[in-house]
Coordinates of C-alpha atoms in Angstrom, one line a residue:
M1 CA -64.0 114.9 3.0
P2 CA -63.0 111.2 2.8
S3 CA -60.0 110.5 0.7
A4 CA -60.4 108.8 -2.9
D5 CA -58.8 105.5 -1.7
S6 CA -60.8 105.2 1.4
S7 CA -63.5 102.5 1.7
S8 CA -65.9 101.3 4.3
P9 CA -65.3 97.9 5.9
Q10 CA -68.5 96.5 4.2
D11 CA -67.0 97.2 0.8
A12 CA -63.6 95.4 1.6
P13 CA -63.4 91.9 0.2
D14 CA -63.2 89.2 2.9
L15 CA -59.9 87.6 1.9
R16 CA -60.7 84.6 4.1
R17 CA -63.5 83.5 1.8
V18 CA -61.5 84.2 -1.4
V19 CA -59.9 80.7 -2.0
P20 CA -58.4 80.0 -5.4
P21 CA -59.8 76.9 -7.2
E22 CA -56.2 75.4 -7.2
R23 CA -56.0 75.6 -3.5
R24 CA -59.4 74.0 -3.1
R25 CA -58.5 71.2 -5.3
A26 CA -55.2 70.8 -3.5
G27 CA -57.2 70.6 -0.2
T28 CA -59.6 68.0 -1.7
R29 CA -56.7 66.0 -3.1
R30 CA -54.9 65.9 0.4
G31 CA -58.2 64.9 1.9
A32 CA -58.6 62.1 -0.6
I33 CA -55.2 60.8 0.0
G34 CA -55.7 61.0 3.7
G35 CA -59.0 59.1 3.3
A36 CA -57.5 56.6 1.1
A37 CA -54.8 55.9 3.7
I38 CA -57.3 55.6 6.5
L39 CA -59.6 53.4 4.4
A40 CA -56.8 51.1 3.4
A41 CA -55.9 50.6 7.2
I42 CA -59.5 50.1 8.1
V43 CA -59.9 47.4 5.4
A44 CA -56.5 45.7 6.5
Y45 CA -57.8 45.8 10.0
A46 CA -61.1 44.2 9.0
V47 CA -59.6 41.5 6.9
F48 CA -56.4 40.5 8.7
V49 CA -57.1 40.7 12.4
P50 CA -59.8 38.0 12.4
L51 CA -57.6 35.7 10.4
L52 CA -54.6 36.2 12.6
A53 CA -56.6 35.9 15.7
G54 CA -57.5 32.3 15.1
T55 CA -60.2 32.1 17.7
D56 CA -64.0 31.4 17.3
Q57 CA -65.8 34.6 17.9
K58 CA -68.8 32.8 19.2
L59 CA -66.9 31.3 22.1
T60 CA -67.6 32.9 25.6
D61 CA -65.8 33.5 28.7
F62 CA -67.9 35.0 31.3
G63 CA -65.2 35.2 33.9
S64 CA -63.4 37.8 31.6
G65 CA -66.5 39.7 30.9
R66 CA -66.7 43.6 30.9
L67 CA -62.9 44.2 31.2
P68 CA -61.8 47.7 30.3
P69 CA -59.1 48.3 27.5
S70 CA -55.7 47.0 28.4
S71 CA -52.6 45.6 26.9
A72 CA -54.2 42.1 26.8
H73 CA -57.6 43.4 25.2
W74 CA -56.8 46.7 23.3
F75 CA -60.7 47.5 23.1
G76 CA -61.7 45.7 26.2
T77 CA -64.1 42.7 26.3
D78 CA -67.9 42.5 26.1
H79 CA -70.4 41.0 28.5
A80 CA -69.6 37.5 27.4
G81 CA -65.8 37.9 27.6
R82 CA -65.1 38.2 23.9
D83 CA -62.3 40.3 22.8
L84 CA -63.8 43.5 21.2
F85 CA -60.7 44.3 19.2
T86 CA -61.1 41.1 17.2
R87 CA -64.9 41.0 17.2
L88 CA -65.1 44.6 16.0
A89 CA -62.9 43.7 13.1
S90 CA -65.3 40.9 12.1
G91 CA -68.3 43.2 12.3
L92 CA -66.5 46.0 10.3
R93 CA -65.7 43.4 7.6
V94 CA -69.4 42.5 7.4
S95 CA -70.6 46.1 7.3
L96 CA -68.1 47.0 4.6
L97 CA -69.0 44.0 2.4
I98 CA -72.7 44.8 2.8
A99 CA -72.1 48.5 1.9
A100 CA -70.0 47.5 -1.1
L101 CA -72.6 45.1 -2.5
C102 CA -75.4 47.7 -1.9
A103 CA -73.4 50.3 -3.7
V104 CA -72.6 48.1 -6.7
L105 CA -76.2 46.9 -7.0
A106 CA -77.5 50.4 -6.8
M107 CA -75.0 51.5 -9.4
G108 CA -75.9 48.8 -11.9
L109 CA -79.7 49.5 -11.5
G110 CA -79.3 53.3 -11.6
M111 CA -77.0 53.1 -14.8
L112 CA -79.4 51.0 -16.5
V113 CA -82.4 53.0 -15.8
G114 CA -80.7 56.3 -16.2
S115 CA -79.3 55.4 -19.7
V116 CA -82.6 53.8 -20.8
S117 CA -84.5 57.0 -19.7
A118 CA -82.2 59.4 -21.6
A119 CA -81.9 57.2 -24.7
A120 CA -85.6 56.8 -24.9
G121 CA -86.6 60.4 -24.3
G122 CA -90.3 61.6 -24.7
R123 CA -92.9 60.0 -22.7
T124 CA -90.7 57.1 -21.5
D125 CA -88.3 59.6 -19.9
R126 CA -91.0 61.5 -18.2
I127 CA -92.5 58.3 -16.8
I128 CA -89.3 57.1 -15.4
M129 CA -88.4 60.4 -14.0
R130 CA -91.8 60.5 -12.2
I131 CA -91.0 57.2 -10.7
I132 CA -87.8 58.4 -9.4
D133 CA -89.4 61.3 -7.8
A134 CA -92.0 58.9 -6.2
V135 CA -89.2 56.8 -4.7
N136 CA -87.3 59.9 -3.5
A137 CA -90.5 61.2 -1.9
V138 CA -90.6 58.2 0.5
P139 CA -88.0 58.5 3.4
H140 CA -85.3 56.0 2.7
L141 CA -84.9 54.7 6.2
L142 CA -88.7 54.2 6.5
L143 CA -88.8 52.3 3.2
G144 CA -85.8 50.2 4.3
V145 CA -87.3 49.4 7.7
V146 CA -90.6 48.2 5.9
I147 CA -88.6 45.9 3.6
V148 CA -86.3 44.4 6.2
A149 CA -89.2 44.0 8.7
M150 CA -90.7 41.4 6.3
F151 CA -87.5 39.4 6.2
R152 CA -85.9 40.1 9.5
G153 CA -82.3 38.9 9.8
S154 CA -81.8 38.3 6.1
V155 CA -78.7 39.8 4.6
I156 CA -80.3 39.7 1.1
A157 CA -83.2 41.8 2.4
I158 CA -80.8 44.4 4.0
I159 CA -78.9 44.7 0.7
A160 CA -82.0 44.9 -1.3
S161 CA -83.6 47.5 1.1
I162 CA -80.6 49.8 0.8
A163 CA -80.0 49.3 -3.0
L164 CA -83.6 49.9 -3.8
T165 CA -83.7 53.2 -2.0
H166 CA -80.4 54.7 -3.3
W167 CA -80.4 53.8 -7.0
T168 CA -82.3 57.0 -7.9
Q169 CA -79.4 59.2 -7.3
V170 CA -77.2 57.2 -9.6
A171 CA -80.0 57.2 -12.3
R172 CA -80.3 61.0 -12.3
I173 CA -76.5 61.5 -12.6
V174 CA -76.1 58.9 -15.4
R175 CA -79.2 60.4 -17.2
A176 CA -77.6 63.8 -17.2
E177 CA -74.4 62.4 -18.5
V178 CA -76.1 60.4 -21.3
L179 CA -78.1 63.4 -22.2
S180 CA -74.9 65.4 -22.8
V181 CA -73.5 62.8 -25.3
R182 CA -76.8 61.8 -27.0
G183 CA -76.6 64.4 -29.7
L184 CA -72.9 64.0 -30.5
E185 CA -71.8 62.8 -34.1
Y186 CA -70.4 59.4 -33.3
V187 CA -73.7 58.5 -31.6
E188 CA -75.8 59.7 -34.6
A189 CA -73.4 57.9 -36.9
S190 CA -74.1 54.7 -34.9
Y191 CA -77.8 55.1 -35.4
L192 CA -77.4 55.8 -39.1
L193 CA -75.3 52.7 -39.6
G194 CA -78.2 50.5 -38.1
G195 CA -77.3 50.4 -34.5
T196 CA -80.2 49.5 -32.3
P197 CA -81.1 51.6 -29.1
A198 CA -79.8 48.6 -27.1
Q199 CA -76.5 48.5 -28.9
V200 CA -76.0 52.3 -28.6
I201 CA -76.7 52.2 -24.9
R202 CA -74.2 49.2 -24.4
R203 CA -71.4 50.7 -26.7
H204 CA -71.6 54.4 -26.1
F205 CA -73.9 55.6 -23.4
L206 CA -72.8 53.2 -20.6
P207 CA -69.1 53.7 -21.2
A208 CA -69.6 57.5 -21.3
A209 CA -71.4 57.4 -18.0
L210 CA -69.3 54.8 -16.3
G211 CA -66.9 57.4 -14.6
Q212 CA -69.9 59.2 -13.0
G213 CA -71.5 55.8 -11.9
V214 CA -68.2 54.8 -10.2
V215 CA -68.0 58.3 -8.3
A216 CA -71.8 57.8 -7.4
T217 CA -71.0 54.3 -6.1
V218 CA -68.2 55.5 -3.9
M219 CA -70.4 58.2 -2.5
L220 CA -73.1 55.7 -1.8
M221 CA -71.0 53.5 0.4
P222 CA -71.0 55.8 3.5
H223 CA -74.8 56.0 3.2
A224 CA -75.0 52.2 2.9
I225 CA -72.8 51.7 6.1
W226 CA -75.0 54.2 8.1
H227 CA -78.2 52.4 6.9
E228 CA -77.0 48.9 7.8
S229 CA -75.8 50.2 11.0
T230 CA -79.2 52.0 11.8
L231 CA -81.2 49.0 10.8
S232 CA -79.0 46.6 12.9
F233 CA -79.1 49.0 15.9
L234 CA -83.0 49.1 15.7
G235 CA -83.0 45.3 15.8
L236 CA -84.2 44.9 12.2
G237 CA -80.9 44.0 10.6
L238 CA -78.6 41.2 11.2
S239 CA -79.2 38.8 14.0
P240 CA -77.3 39.4 17.3
D241 CA -75.1 36.5 16.9
R242 CA -73.6 37.9 13.5
A243 CA -71.4 40.9 14.4
S244 CA -71.7 44.1 12.5
L245 CA -71.1 47.7 13.5
G246 CA -74.9 48.1 14.1
T247 CA -75.3 44.9 16.2
L248 CA -72.3 45.8 18.3
M249 CA -73.6 49.2 19.1
Q250 CA -77.1 47.7 19.8
E251 CA -75.4 45.4 22.4
A252 CA -73.4 48.4 23.8
Q253 CA -76.7 50.2 25.0
A254 CA -76.8 47.9 28.1
E255 CA -73.0 48.0 28.5
V256 CA -72.9 51.8 28.8
L257 CA -75.4 51.7 31.6
L258 CA -73.1 49.4 33.5
G259 CA -70.0 51.5 32.9
G260 CA -68.6 49.7 29.8
W261 CA -68.2 52.9 27.7
W262 CA -65.6 51.2 25.5
A263 CA -68.3 48.8 24.0
L264 CA -69.9 51.8 22.4
V265 CA -67.1 54.2 21.8
F266 CA -64.9 52.0 19.6
P267 CA -67.6 50.9 17.2
A268 CA -69.0 54.4 16.9
L269 CA -65.4 55.7 16.1
L270 CA -64.8 53.1 13.5
L271 CA -68.1 53.8 12.0
L272 CA -67.3 57.6 11.7
L273 CA -63.8 56.9 10.3
A274 CA -65.1 54.4 7.6
A275 CA -67.8 56.8 6.5
W276 CA -65.4 59.9 6.5
A277 CA -62.6 57.9 4.6
L278 CA -65.2 56.8 1.9
A279 CA -66.6 60.3 1.5
A280 CA -63.2 61.8 1.2
C281 CA -62.2 59.3 -1.5
G282 CA -65.5 60.1 -3.4
G283 CA -64.7 63.8 -3.0
G284 CA -61.4 63.3 -4.6
L285 CA -62.9 61.4 -7.4
V286 CA -65.4 64.0 -8.0
S287 CA -62.7 66.8 -8.0
R288 CA -60.6 64.8 -10.4
I289 CA -63.3 64.2 -12.9
G290 CA -64.5 67.9 -12.6
G291 CA -61.0 69.0 -13.3
R292 CA -60.8 66.9 -16.4
S293 CA -64.0 68.1 -17.6

């Protein structure tokens, strides 16, 4: 007869999977701090290195082409003899700027649509939600390729293509937040005092959803960086003479075949670091807002 306190291995709890919420939040907080530190270093590198270099990135020196990493050229040189450490900083600055503009534009459009949808309710809300479902049904990269292909090389077209395919996530989050406050007493009092729907949206709904909108914006930036890099890598984004992470990796295709591995490794590493740092910062914001709620 088995003893009363004996149990099978299947009944025993897996202690490795039992993680207290406090420990999970602490891990997320440490990840957010590390991501913020790496992101600050990346931004400083992208902003200050081109300023301190003091050289025109379009000048070529074919006699110094395809040099491997060394003390003189930390990231080596490209086929035209341009220093990749400085050129990569310029490209990273362009990619970060485009990603930030895309995220802000998507946040503004998503907050407006989400708040109007929740405030209106009824048929208007159902129509807007079906439009959001239709946009989400189309692959974002495919839609972005179609938009950019009509205006090849245009920065405005790249920003518009990314923002117009990512605002729906923000709209859903903002709509859910507005629905949670729409029935509160101060909102009803605002209507009773003669407030118009536009005034209620501006004074109550948008401020209530601003925190979620900011978190969604930070979480959108890694997607924006990947999309810009993908479009430029496919030859549909920025023109080759304007450095970005995507254009540098596109040029690196031929360099790798000739042994210039550094032309691809360093842009790819920076792309991964920037995306991870932004995602870690966004995860920290989500954890902080969730803890407050």
